[in-house]
CSV table of N, CA and C and ligand atoms in Angstrom, one decimal:
chain,number,residue,atom,x,y,z
M,227,MET,N,14.6,4.4,-17.3
M,227,MET,CA,13.7,3.6,-17.3
M,227,MET,C,13.4,2.4,-16.2
M,228,SER,N,12.0,2.2,-16.3
M,228,SER,CA,11.6,1.3,-14.9
M,228,SER,C,12.1,-0.1,-15.2
M,229,GLU,N,12.5,-0.5,-14.5
M,229,GLU,CA,12.7,-2.1,-14.2
M,229,GLU,C,11.4,-2.8,-14.5
M,230,PRO,N,11.5,-4.1,-15.5
M,230,PRO,CA,9.9,-4.3,-15.4
M,230,PRO,C,9.9,-5.5,-14.5
M,231,VAL,N,8.8,-5.7,-13.4
M,231,VAL,CA,8.7,-6.5,-12.5
M,231,VAL,C,7.3,-7.2,-13.1
M,232,THR,N,7.1,-8.3,-12.3
M,232,THR,CA,5.5,-9.0,-12.5
M,232,THR,C,4.6,-8.9,-10.9
M,233,LEU,N,3.5,-8.9,-11.3
M,233,LEU,CA,2.5,-8.8,-10.3
M,233,LEU,C,1.9,-10.3,-10.3
M,234,ARG,N,2.0,-10.9,-9.2
M,234,ARG,CA,0.9,-11.9,-9.4
M,234,ARG,C,0.1,-12.3,-7.7
M,235,PRO,N,-0.9,-12.9,-7.8
M,235,PRO,CA,-1.7,-13.0,-6.6
M,235,PRO,C,-0.8,-13.6,-5.4
M,236,MET,N,-1.2,-13.4,-3.9
M,236,MET,CA,0.1,-13.7,-3.4
M,236,MET,C,-1.2,-14.9,-3.0
M,237,ARG,N,-0.2,-15.9,-2.6
M,237,ARG,CA,-0.8,-17.2,-1.8
M,237,ARG,C,-1.2,-17.3,-0.4
M,238,ALA,N,-1.7,-18.4,-0.5
M,238,ALA,CA,-2.4,-18.0,1.6
M,238,ALA,C,-1.3,-18.3,2.4
M,239,ASP,N,-0.2,-19.0,2.3
M,239,ASP,CA,1.0,-19.7,2.7
M,239,ASP,C,1.9,-18.4,2.8
M,240,GLU,N,1.3,-17.0,2.0
M,240,GLU,CA,2.6,-16.1,1.9
M,240,GLU,C,1.6,-14.7,3.0
M,241,PHE,N,0.5,-15.2,3.3
M,241,PHE,CA,0.0,-14.1,3.8
M,241,PHE,C,0.3,-13.7,5.7
M,242,PRO,N,0.9,-14.9,6.1
M,242,PRO,CA,1.2,-14.6,7.4
M,242,PRO,C,2.5,-13.4,7.8
M,243,ALA,N,3.4,-13.6,6.7
M,243,ALA,CA,4.7,-12.6,6.9
M,243,ALA,C,4.1,-11.5,6.4
M,244,TYR,N,3.0,-11.1,5.2
M,244,TYR,CA,2.6,-10.6,4.8
M,244,TYR,C,1.7,-9.5,6.3
M,245,HIS,N,1.3,-10.1,6.8
M,245,HIS,CA,0.3,-9.4,8.1
M,245,HIS,C,1.3,-8.8,9.0
M,246,ASP,N,2.3,-9.9,9.3
M,246,ASP,CA,3.5,-9.5,10.0
M,246,ASP,C,4.2,-7.9,9.8
M,247,TYR,N,4.6,-7.7,8.5
M,247,TYR,CA,5.2,-6.7,7.9
M,247,TYR,C,4.0,-5.7,8.1
M,248,PHE,N,3.0,-5.7,7.8
M,248,PHE,CA,2.0,-4.7,8.0
M,248,PHE,C,1.5,-4.4,8.9
M,249,ILE,N,1.4,-5.5,10.2
M,249,ILE,CA,0.9,-4.2,11.6
M,249,ILE,C,2.3,-3.7,11.9
M,250,VAL,N,3.1,-4.3,11.7
M,250,VAL,CA,4.1,-3.5,12.9
M,250,VAL,C,4.6,-1.8,11.8
M,251,ASP,N,4.4,-2.2,10.0
M,251,ASP,CA,4.6,-1.0,9.5
M,251,ASP,C,3.4,0.4,9.7
M,252,TYR,N,2.2,-0.6,9.6
M,252,TYR,CA,1.2,0.6,10.0
M,252,TYR,C,0.8,0.6,10.9
M,253,GLY,N,1.1,0.3,12.1
M,253,GLY,CA,1.4,0.7,13.6
M,253,GLY,C,2.1,1.6,13.9
M,254,GLU,N,3.3,1.3,13.4
M,254,GLU,CA,4.5,2.7,13.5
M,254,GLU,C,4.0,3.9,12.9
M,255,GLU,N,2.9,3.6,11.5
M,255,GLU,CA,2.3,5.5,11.3
M,255,GLU,C,0.8,5.7,12.1
M,256,ILE,N,0.5,4.5,12.5
M,256,ILE,CA,-0.3,5.3,13.3
M,256,ILE,C,0.0,5.8,15.1
M,257,ALA,N,1.4,5.5,15.5
M,257,ALA,CA,1.7,5.7,16.5
M,257,ALA,C,2.3,7.3,16.0
M,258,ALA,N,3.0,7.6,14.7
M,258,ALA,CA,3.3,8.7,14.6
M,258,ALA,C,2.3,9.9,13.7
M,259,ASN,N,1.3,9.1,13.8
M,259,ASN,CA,0.3,10.2,13.5
M,259,ASN,C,-0.9,10.7,14.7
M,260,TYR,N,-1.2,9.2,15.4
M,260,TYR,CA,-2.0,10.2,16.7
M,260,TYR,C,-1.7,9.8,17.9
M,261,GLY,N,0.0,9.8,17.9
M,261,GLY,CA,0.3,9.7,19.4
M,261,GLY,C,0.2,8.2,20.1
M,262,TYR,N,-0.5,7.5,19.8
M,262,TYR,CA,-0.7,6.3,20.6
M,262,TYR,C,0.8,5.8,20.8
M,263,THR,N,0.9,4.8,21.9
M,263,THR,CA,1.9,3.8,22.2
M,263,THR,C,2.2,2.8,21.2
M,264,LEU,N,3.0,2.4,20.8
M,264,LEU,CA,3.7,1.7,19.7
M,264,LEU,C,2.3,0.4,19.9
M,265,GLU,N,2.5,0.0,21.0
M,265,GLU,CA,1.7,-1.2,21.3
M,265,GLU,C,-0.1,-1.2,21.2
M,266,LYS,N,-0.3,-0.2,21.3
M,266,LYS,CA,-1.7,0.1,21.2
M,266,LYS,C,-1.8,0.1,19.7
M,267,SER,N,-0.9,1.2,19.1
M,267,SER,CA,-0.9,1.3,17.2
M,267,SER,C,-0.7,0.1,16.8
M,268,VAL,N,0.0,-1.2,17.2
M,268,VAL,CA,0.1,-2.4,16.6
M,268,VAL,C,-1.2,-3.0,16.7
M,269,THR,N,-1.7,-3.1,18.0
M,269,THR,CA,-3.2,-3.6,17.8
M,269,THR,C,-4.1,-2.8,17.2
M,270,ILE,N,-4.3,-1.6,17.2
M,270,ILE,CA,-5.4,-1.2,15.9
M,270,ILE,C,-4.7,-1.6,14.7
M,271,ALA,N,-3.8,-1.6,14.2
M,271,ALA,CA,-3.2,-2.2,13.0
M,271,ALA,C,-3.9,-3.4,12.8
M,272,ARG,N,-3.5,-4.2,13.7
M,272,ARG,CA,-4.4,-5.9,13.8
M,272,ARG,C,-5.5,-5.9,13.6
M,273,GLU,N,-5.8,-5.2,14.3
M,273,GLU,CA,-7.9,-5.5,14.5
M,273,GLU,C,-8.4,-5.1,13.2
M,274,GLU,N,-7.6,-3.5,12.7
M,274,GLU,CA,-8.1,-2.9,11.4
M,274,GLU,C,-8.0,-3.8,10.0
M,275,LEU,N,-6.7,-4.5,10.4
M,275,LEU,CA,-6.5,-5.4,9.0
M,275,LEU,C,-7.4,-7.0,9.0
M,276,ALA,N,-7.7,-7.4,10.5
M,276,ALA,CA,-8.8,-8.4,10.4
M,276,ALA,C,-9.9,-8.1,10.1
M,277,ASP,N,-10.3,-6.6,10.3
M,277,ASP,CA,-11.7,-6.2,9.8
M,277,ASP,C,-11.5,-6.4,8.1
M,278,ASP,N,-10.4,-5.6,7.7
M,278,ASP,CA,-10.5,-5.6,6.1
M,278,ASP,C,-10.5,-6.8,5.5
M,279,LEU,N,-9.6,-7.3,5.8
M,279,LEU,CA,-9.4,-8.8,5.4
M,279,LEU,C,-9.9,-10.2,5.6
M,280,PRO,N,-11.4,-10.0,6.3
M,280,PRO,CA,-11.9,-11.4,7.3
M,280,PRO,C,-11.2,-12.9,6.4
M,281,GLN,N,-11.2,-12.8,5.1
M,281,GLN,CA,-10.6,-14.2,4.5
M,281,GLN,C,-9.2,-13.7,3.9
M,282,THR,N,-8.3,-13.6,4.8
M,282,THR,CA,-7.4,-12.9,4.3
M,282,THR,C,-7.3,-12.7,2.5
M,283,VAL,N,-6.1,-13.7,2.1
M,283,VAL,CA,-5.9,-13.5,0.5
M,283,VAL,C,-7.3,-13.9,-0.6
M,284,ASN,N,-8.5,-14.5,0.4
M,284,ASN,CA,-9.4,-14.9,-0.6
M,284,ASN,C,-10.9,-13.5,-0.4
M,285,THR,N,-10.5,-12.5,0.2
M,285,THR,CA,-11.8,-12.1,0.8
M,285,THR,C,-12.1,-11.1,-0.3
M,286,PRO,N,-13.6,-10.9,-0.8
M,286,PRO,CA,-14.1,-10.4,-1.7
M,286,PRO,C,-13.9,-9.2,-2.1
M,287,HIS,N,-13.8,-8.7,-3.7
M,287,HIS,CA,-13.2,-7.3,-3.6
M,287,HIS,C,-11.8,-6.8,-2.8
M,288,HIS,N,-11.0,-7.5,-2.8
M,288,HIS,CA,-10.0,-7.2,-2.2
M,288,HIS,C,-8.8,-7.9,-3.2
M,289,THR,N,-7.8,-7.6,-3.4
M,289,THR,CA,-6.5,-7.9,-4.1
M,289,THR,C,-5.4,-7.9,-3.7
M,290,LEU,N,-4.7,-8.7,-2.9
M,290,LEU,CA,-3.1,-8.9,-2.4
M,290,LEU,C,-2.3,-9.4,-3.4
M,291,LEU,N,-1.2,-8.8,-3.9
M,291,LEU,CA,-0.5,-9.1,-4.9
M,291,LEU,C,1.1,-9.3,-4.3
M,292,CYS,N,1.9,-10.2,-4.8
M,292,CYS,CA,3.5,-10.1,-4.6
M,292,CYS,C,4.2,-9.4,-5.9
M,293,ILE,N,4.9,-8.4,-5.5
M,293,ILE,CA,5.6,-7.8,-7.0
M,293,ILE,C,6.6,-8.9,-6.5
M,294,GLU,N,7.3,-9.3,-7.9
M,294,GLU,CA,8.4,-10.0,-8.2
M,294,GLU,C,9.4,-9.3,-9.1
M,295,LYS,N,10.8,-10.0,-8.9
M,295,LYS,CA,11.5,-9.5,-10.1
M,295,LYS,C,12.6,-11.0,-9.9
M,296,GLU,N,12.7,-11.2,-11.6
M,296,GLU,CA,13.0,-12.9,-11.7
M,296,GLU,C,12.8,-13.5,-10.3
M,297,GLY,N,11.6,-14.0,-10.3
M,297,GLY,CA,10.9,-15.1,-9.1
M,297,GLY,C,11.5,-14.6,-7.9
M,298,ALA,N,11.8,-13.4,-7.6
M,298,ALA,CA,12.0,-13.4,-6.0
M,298,ALA,C,11.2,-12.1,-5.8
M,299,THR,N,10.3,-12.1,-4.6
M,299,THR,CA,9.2,-11.0,-4.3
M,299,THR,C,9.9,-9.8,-3.6
M,300,VAL,N,9.4,-8.7,-4.2
M,300,VAL,CA,10.8,-7.7,-3.8
M,300,VAL,C,9.4,-6.4,-3.1
M,301,GLY,N,8.0,-7.1,-3.0
M,301,GLY,CA,7.5,-5.5,-2.6
M,301,GLY,C,5.8,-6.9,-2.4
M,302,TYR,N,5.0,-5.7,-2.4
M,302,TYR,CA,3.6,-6.0,-2.1
M,302,TYR,C,2.8,-4.9,-2.6
M,303,LEU,N,1.2,-5.4,-2.9
M,303,LEU,CA,0.6,-4.4,-3.4
M,303,LEU,C,-0.5,-4.8,-3.1
M,304,TRP,N,-1.8,-4.1,-2.4
M,304,TRP,CA,-2.9,-4.1,-2.0
M,304,TRP,C,-3.8,-3.3,-2.2
M,305,TYR,N,-5.2,-3.8,-2.9
M,305,TYR,CA,-5.6,-3.1,-3.2
M,305,TYR,C,-7.3,-3.3,-3.4
M,306,ASN,N,-8.6,-2.4,-3.0
M,306,ASN,CA,-9.7,-3.1,-3.1
M,306,ASN,C,-10.2,-2.3,-4.3
M,307,VAL,N,-11.2,-3.0,-4.9
M,307,VAL,CA,-12.3,-2.9,-6.4
M,307,VAL,C,-13.4,-2.5,-5.8
M,308,LEU,N,-13.5,-1.1,-6.3
M,308,LEU,CA,-15.0,-0.1,-6.2
M,308,LEU,C,-15.5,0.0,-7.8
M,309,ASP,N,-16.5,0.8,-7.4
M,309,ASP,CA,-17.4,1.4,-8.9
M,309,ASP,C,-17.7,0.0,-10.1
M,310,ALA,N,-18.0,-1.2,-9.4
M,310,ALA,CA,-18.3,-2.5,-10.4
M,310,ALA,C,-17.0,-2.5,-11.3
M,311,GLY,N,-15.9,-2.2,-10.9
M,311,GLY,CA,-14.7,-2.5,-11.5
M,311,GLY,C,-13.9,-1.1,-12.2
M,312,LYS,N,-14.4,-0.4,-12.1
M,312,LYS,CA,-13.9,1.2,-12.8
M,312,LYS,C,-13.0,1.6,-12.2
M,313,THR,N,-13.2,1.4,-10.8
M,313,THR,CA,-11.9,2.0,-9.4
M,313,THR,C,-10.9,1.1,-9.1
M,314,ILE,N,-10.1,1.2,-8.6
M,314,ILE,CA,-9.5,0.6,-7.6
M,314,ILE,C,-8.9,1.4,-6.5
M,315,PHE,N,-8.4,1.3,-5.4
M,315,PHE,CA,-8.1,1.8,-4.1
M,315,PHE,C,-7.1,1.1,-3.7
M,316,ILE,N,-6.1,2.2,-3.7
M,316,ILE,CA,-4.4,1.0,-3.5
M,316,ILE,C,-4.7,1.1,-1.8
M,317,LEU,N,-4.7,0.1,-0.8
M,317,LEU,CA,-4.3,0.1,0.8
M,317,LEU,C,-3.3,0.3,1.1
M,318,ASP,N,-2.0,-0.2,0.3
M,318,ASP,CA,-0.7,-0.7,0.5
M,318,ASP,C,0.2,-1.1,-0.4
M,319,PHE,N,1.3,-0.3,-0.8
M,319,PHE,CA,1.9,-0.2,-1.6
M,319,PHE,C,3.4,-0.4,-0.8
M,320,VAL,N,4.4,-1.2,-1.2
M,320,VAL,CA,5.9,-1.5,-0.6
M,320,VAL,C,6.8,-2.3,-1.1
M,321,ILE,N,7.9,-1.6,-1.3
M,321,ILE,CA,9.0,-2.4,-1.8
M,321,ILE,C,10.2,-2.3,-0.9
M,322,PHE,N,10.5,-3.4,-0.9
M,322,PHE,CA,11.7,-3.8,0.6
M,322,PHE,C,12.2,-2.9,0.6
M,323,GLU,N,12.9,-2.6,1.7
M,323,GLU,CA,13.6,-1.3,2.0
M,323,GLU,C,15.1,-1.7,1.1
M,324,LEU,N,15.8,-2.5,1.4
M,324,LEU,CA,17.0,-3.0,0.6
M,324,LEU,C,17.0,-2.9,-1.0
M,325,LEU,N,15.7,-2.9,-1.4
M,325,LEU,CA,15.7,-3.3,-3.0
M,325,LEU,C,14.8,-2.0,-3.7
M,326,ARG,N,15.1,-0.6,-2.6
M,326,ARG,CA,14.3,0.7,-3.2
M,326,ARG,C,15.2,1.0,-4.0
M,327,ARG,N,14.7,2.0,-4.5
M,327,ARG,CA,15.2,3.1,-6.1
M,327,ARG,C,16.2,2.3,-7.2
M,328,ARG,N,15.5,1.2,-7.6
M,328,ARG,CA,15.7,0.6,-8.5
M,328,ARG,C,15.1,0.8,-9.6
M,329,GLY,N,14.0,1.3,-9.5
M,329,GLY,CA,12.8,1.4,-10.5
M,329,GLY,C,11.4,0.0,-10.3
M,330,TYR,N,11.9,-0.3,-9.2
M,330,TYR,CA,10.7,-1.4,-9.0
M,330,TYR,C,9.2,-0.5,-8.9
M,331,GLY,N,9.5,0.3,-7.9
M,331,GLY,CA,8.1,0.8,-7.5
M,331,GLY,C,7.3,1.3,-8.5
M,332,LYS,N,8.3,2.2,-9.1
M,332,LYS,CA,7.4,2.7,-10.4
M,332,LYS,C,6.9,1.9,-11.6
M,333,ALA,N,7.9,0.3,-11.8
M,333,ALA,CA,7.4,-0.6,-12.9
M,333,ALA,C,6.4,-1.3,-12.5
M,334,ALA,N,6.0,-1.5,-10.9
M,334,ALA,CA,5.0,-2.2,-10.4
M,334,ALA,C,3.5,-1.6,-10.9
M,335,MET,N,3.7,0.0,-10.3
M,335,MET,CA,2.4,1.0,-10.7
M,335,MET,C,1.8,0.8,-11.9
M,336,LEU,N,3.0,0.8,-12.9
M,336,LEU,CA,2.9,1.1,-14.3
M,336,LEU,C,1.8,-0.4,-15.2
M,337,ALA,N,2.9,-1.7,-14.1
M,337,ALA,CA,2.1,-2.9,-14.5
M,337,ALA,C,1.3,-2.8,-14.0
M,338,LEU,N,0.6,-2.4,-12.8
M,338,LEU,CA,-0.7,-2.4,-12.3
M,338,LEU,C,-2.3,-1.7,-13.4
M,339,GLU,N,-1.3,-0.8,-13.6
M,339,GLU,CA,-2.5,0.2,-14.4
M,339,GLU,C,-2.3,-0.7,-15.9
M,340,THR,N,-1.5,-1.0,-16.6
M,340,THR,CA,-1.6,-1.7,-17.7
M,340,THR,C,-2.9,-3.2,-17.5
M,341,VAL,N,-2.4,-4.1,-16.4
M,341,VAL,CA,-3.7,-5.0,-16.2
M,341,VAL,C,-4.7,-4.5,-16.0
M,342,PHE,N,-4.9,-3.5,-15.1
M,342,PHE,CA,-6.1,-2.7,-14.7
M,342,PHE,C,-7.1,-2.0,-16.3
M,343,SER,N,-6.4,-1.5,-16.6
M,343,SER,CA,-6.7,-0.7,-17.8
M,343,SER,C,-7.6,-1.7,-19.1
M,344,GLN,N,-6.8,-2.9,-18.9
M,344,GLN,CA,-7.0,-4.3,-19.7
M,344,GLN,C,-8.4,-4.9,-20.0
M,345,ARG,N,-8.6,-4.5,-18.2
M,345,ARG,CA,-9.9,-5.2,-17.7
M,345,ARG,C,-11.0,-4.3,-17.4
M,346,GLY,N,-11.0,-2.9,-18.5
M,346,GLY,CA,-12.1,-2.3,-18.2
M,346,GLY,C,-12.1,-1.2,-17.1
M,347,GLY,N,-10.8,-1.1,-16.3
M,347,GLY,CA,-10.4,-0.2,-15.1
M,347,GLY,C,-10.3,1.1,-15.4
M,348,GLU,N,-11.2,2.3,-15.0
M,348,GLU,CA,-10.5,3.4,-15.5
M,348,GLU,C,-9.8,4.7,-14.6
M,349,GLN,N,-10.1,3.9,-13.4
M,349,GLN,CA,-9.1,4.6,-12.4
M,349,GLN,C,-8.6,4.4,-11.3
M,350,ILE,N,-7.1,5.1,-10.7
M,350,ILE,CA,-6.8,4.5,-9.5
M,350,ILE,C,-6.5,5.5,-8.3
M,351,LYS,N,-6.9,5.1,-7.6
M,351,LYS,CA,-7.1,6.0,-5.9
M,351,LYS,C,-5.8,5.9,-5.4
M,352,LEU,N,-5.6,6.2,-4.1
M,352,LEU,CA,-4.5,6.1,-3.0
M,352,LEU,C,-4.5,7.3,-2.2
M,353,ARG,N,-4.4,6.8,-1.2
M,353,ARG,CA,-4.2,7.9,0.0
M,353,ARG,C,-2.5,8.0,0.2
M,354,VAL,N,-1.8,8.9,0.5
M,354,VAL,CA,-0.3,9.0,0.6
M,354,VAL,C,-0.2,10.5,1.6
M,355,ALA,N,0.6,10.0,2.8
M,355,ALA,CA,1.0,10.8,3.8
M,355,ALA,C,2.0,12.4,3.2
M,356,CYS,N,1.5,13.2,3.6
M,356,CYS,CA,2.2,14.6,2.7
M,356,CYS,C,4.0,14.6,3.2
M,357,HIS,N,4.2,13.9,4.1
M,357,HIS,CA,5.4,13.8,4.7
M,357,HIS,C,6.3,13.1,3.5
M,358,ASN,N,5.1,11.7,2.9
M,358,ASN,CA,5.7,10.5,2.5
M,358,ASN,C,6.5,10.8,0.7
M,359,LYS,N,7.8,11.8,1.3
M,359,LYS,CA,7.9,12.7,-0.5
M,359,LYS,C,8.7,11.6,-1.5
M,360,ARG,N,8.8,10.7,-1.3
M,360,ARG,CA,9.7,9.3,-2.1
M,360,ARG,C,8.4,9.2,-2.7
M,361,ALA,N,7.3,8.5,-2.1
M,361,ALA,CA,6.3,8.1,-2.9
M,361,ALA,C,5.0,9.3,-3.5
M,362,LEU,N,5.1,10.5,-2.9
M,362,LEU,CA,4.8,11.9,-3.7
M,362,LEU,C,5.1,11.5,-5.1
M,363,GLN,N,6.5,11.9,-4.9
M,363,GLN,CA,7.6,11.6,-6.3
M,363,GLN,C,7.1,10.7,-7.3
M,364,LEU,N,6.8,9.8,-6.7
M,364,LEU,CA,6.8,8.6,-7.8
M,364,LEU,C,5.3,8.7,-8.5
M,365,TYR,N,4.4,8.6,-7.7
M,365,TYR,CA,2.9,9.2,-7.9
M,365,TYR,C,2.9,10.2,-9.2
M,366,GLU,N,3.4,11.4,-8.8
M,366,GLU,CA,3.3,12.3,-9.5
M,366,GLU,C,4.0,12.3,-11.0
M,367,ALA,N,5.4,11.3,-10.9
M,367,ALA,CA,5.7,11.0,-12.2
M,367,ALA,C,5.4,10.3,-12.9
M,368,ILE,N,4.2,9.2,-12.8
M,368,ILE,CA,3.4,9.0,-13.4
M,368,ILE,C,2.1,9.1,-13.7
M,369,GLY,N,1.8,10.4,-13.2
M,369,GLY,CA,0.5,10.8,-13.6
M,369,GLY,C,-0.4,10.8,-13.0
M,370,PHE,N,-0.3,10.4,-11.6
M,370,PHE,CA,-1.3,10.5,-10.4
M,370,PHE,C,-1.2,12.2,-10.3
M,371,ASN,N,-2.7,12.9,-9.6
M,371,ASN,CA,-2.7,14.1,-9.6
M,371,ASN,C,-3.6,14.0,-8.0
M,372,ILE,N,-3.0,15.7,-7.3
M,372,ILE,CA,-3.4,15.8,-5.8
M,372,ILE,C,-4.7,15.6,-5.8
M,373,THR,N,-5.9,15.3,-5.0
M,373,THR,CA,-7.3,15.7,-5.1
M,373,THR,C,-7.7,16.7,-4.0
M,374,GLY,N,-6.7,16.4,-3.0
M,374,GLY,CA,-7.5,16.8,-1.9
M,374,GLY,C,-6.8,16.7,-0.5
M,375,TYR,N,-6.7,17.2,0.4
M,375,TYR,CA,-5.8,16.9,1.8
M,375,TYR,C,-6.7,16.1,2.8
M,376,ASN,N,-6.3,15.5,3.7
M,376,ASN,CA,-6.4,15.2,5.0
M,376,ASN,C,-6.0,15.7,5.9
M,377,MET,N,-7.2,16.2,6.8
M,377,MET,CA,-6.2,17.5,7.7
M,377,MET,C,-7.1,16.5,9.2
M,378,ILE,N,-6.2,17.0,10.3
M,378,ILE,CA,-7.0,16.5,12.1
M,378,ILE,C,-6.0,17.5,12.9
M,379,LYS,N,-6.8,17.7,13.8
M,379,LYS,CA,-6.6,18.6,14.8
M,379,LYS,C,-6.8,18.0,16.0
M,380,HIS,N,-5.8,17.5,17.1
M,380,HIS,CA,-5.7,16.9,18.0
M,380,HIS,C,-6.2,17.8,19.0
M,381,ILE,N,-7.0,17.1,19.6
M,381,ILE,CA,-8.0,17.9,21.0
M,381,ILE,C,-7.1,17.7,22.1
M,382,LYS,N,-6.5,19.0,22.5
M,382,LYS,CA,-5.6,18.5,24.1
M,382,LYS,C,-6.0,17.4,25.3
M,383,GLY,N,-5.4,16.8,25.6
M,383,GLY,CA,-6.1,15.8,26.6
M,383,GLY,C,-6.4,15.2,26.0
M,384,LYS,N,-6.7,14.8,25.1
M,384,LYS,CA,-7.6,13.7,24.0
M,384,LYS,C,-7.0,12.3,23.6
M,385,ARG,N,-5.8,12.3,23.6
M,385,ARG,CA,-4.8,11.1,23.1
M,385,ARG,C,-3.9,10.5,24.1
V,406,COA,C1,7.7,4.3,-2.6
V,406,COA,C2,8.3,3.1,-2.5
V,406,COA,C3,7.3,2.0,-2.9
V,406,COA,C4,8.8,3.5,-4.1
V,406,COA,O1,9.6,2.2,-4.5
V,406,COA,P1,11.0,2.3,-5.3
V,406,COA,O2,11.0,0.9,-6.1
V,406,COA,O3,12.1,2.6,-4.4
V,406,COA,O4,10.8,3.5,-6.4
V,406,COA,P2,11.5,3.4,-7.8
V,406,COA,O5,13.3,3.2,-7.7
V,406,COA,O6,10.7,3.2,-8.8
V,406,COA,O7,11.6,5.2,-7.7
V,406,COA,C5,10.6,6.0,-8.5
V,406,COA,C6,10.7,7.2,-8.0
V,406,COA,O8,9.7,7.4,-7.0
V,406,COA,C7,11.0,8.7,-6.6
V,406,COA,N1,11.7,8.4,-5.8
V,406,COA,C8,11.7,6.9,-4.9
V,406,COA,N2,12.7,7.0,-3.9
V,406,COA,C9,13.0,7.9,-3.6
V,406,COA,C10,13.6,8.5,-2.6
V,406,COA,N3,14.5,7.7,-1.7
V,406,COA,N4,14.1,9.8,-2.4
V,406,COA,C11,13.3,11.1,-3.2
V,406,COA,N5,12.7,10.2,-4.8
V,406,COA,C12,12.4,9.3,-4.8
V,406,COA,C13,11.5,9.3,-7.4
V,406,COA,O9,11.3,10.1,-8.3
V,406,COA,C14,11.9,7.9,-8.5
V,406,COA,O10,12.3,8.0,-9.8
V,406,COA,P3,14.2,8.4,-10.1
V,406,COA,O11,14.8,7.1,-9.5
V,406,COA,O12,13.9,8.6,-11.5
V,406,COA,O13,14.4,9.7,-9.7
V,406,COA,C15,9.0,2.8,-1.4
V,406,COA,O14,9.9,4.1,-1.4
V,406,COA,C16,8.7,2.5,-0.4
V,406,COA,O15,8.4,0.9,-0.2
V,406,COA,N6,8.3,3.3,0.5
V,406,COA,C17,7.9,2.4,1.8
V,406,COA,C18,6.4,2.3,1.5
V,406,COA,C19,5.3,3.5,0.7
V,406,COA,O16,5.9,4.5,1.4
V,406,COA,N7,4.7,3.1,0.5
V,406,COA,C20,3.5,4.3,-0.3
V,406,COA,C21,2.6,4.6,0.1
V,406,COA,S1,1.3,5.4,-0.5
């Protein structure tokens, strides 16, 4: 059974730590997927985050949450709201590395679903890398379906 966790809005003073985690994590993903150097990838990640969250935790249509277990933050969840509140799209979801495999991730997604459904939400969407088996297994276990594939072809000499 999933361990219960609570979701609460991220405070402004917590955003710098989130920012620092995100640009490194997303930067590593960009480097792995597009073959850029880590330095360039982190710069791209920093710019994208600034574009997406110009008002950090107060950016309209975006919600940043801390996932908590017994008063301690165990991870983060970031989503934006689409379709006049009927859809949310998860932009980032993480449980801190040392705290994984305890059911917190599954519990966080189920808590999000419960709260969102009570507010009239109808669907939750997300994108997951095909090599991310842990996340894929979690999402499928709680009822997500695969709707398509992202594809890319690197053209020789262009990166
Ligand atoms: C994906 C992630 C959020 C899961 O969080 P978690 O707290 O470890 O997940 P849970 O403990 O709730 O596990 C739920 C289910 O996920 C799957 N799972 C989780 N970790 C797994 C692992 N290391 N190997 C295989 N399956 C795994 C299992 O189906 C598991 O259910 P089970 O423990 O009953 O077998 C966490 O691994 C993470 O933060 N990963 C890095 C960031 C990331 O990939 N985010 C998702 C982006 S789309």
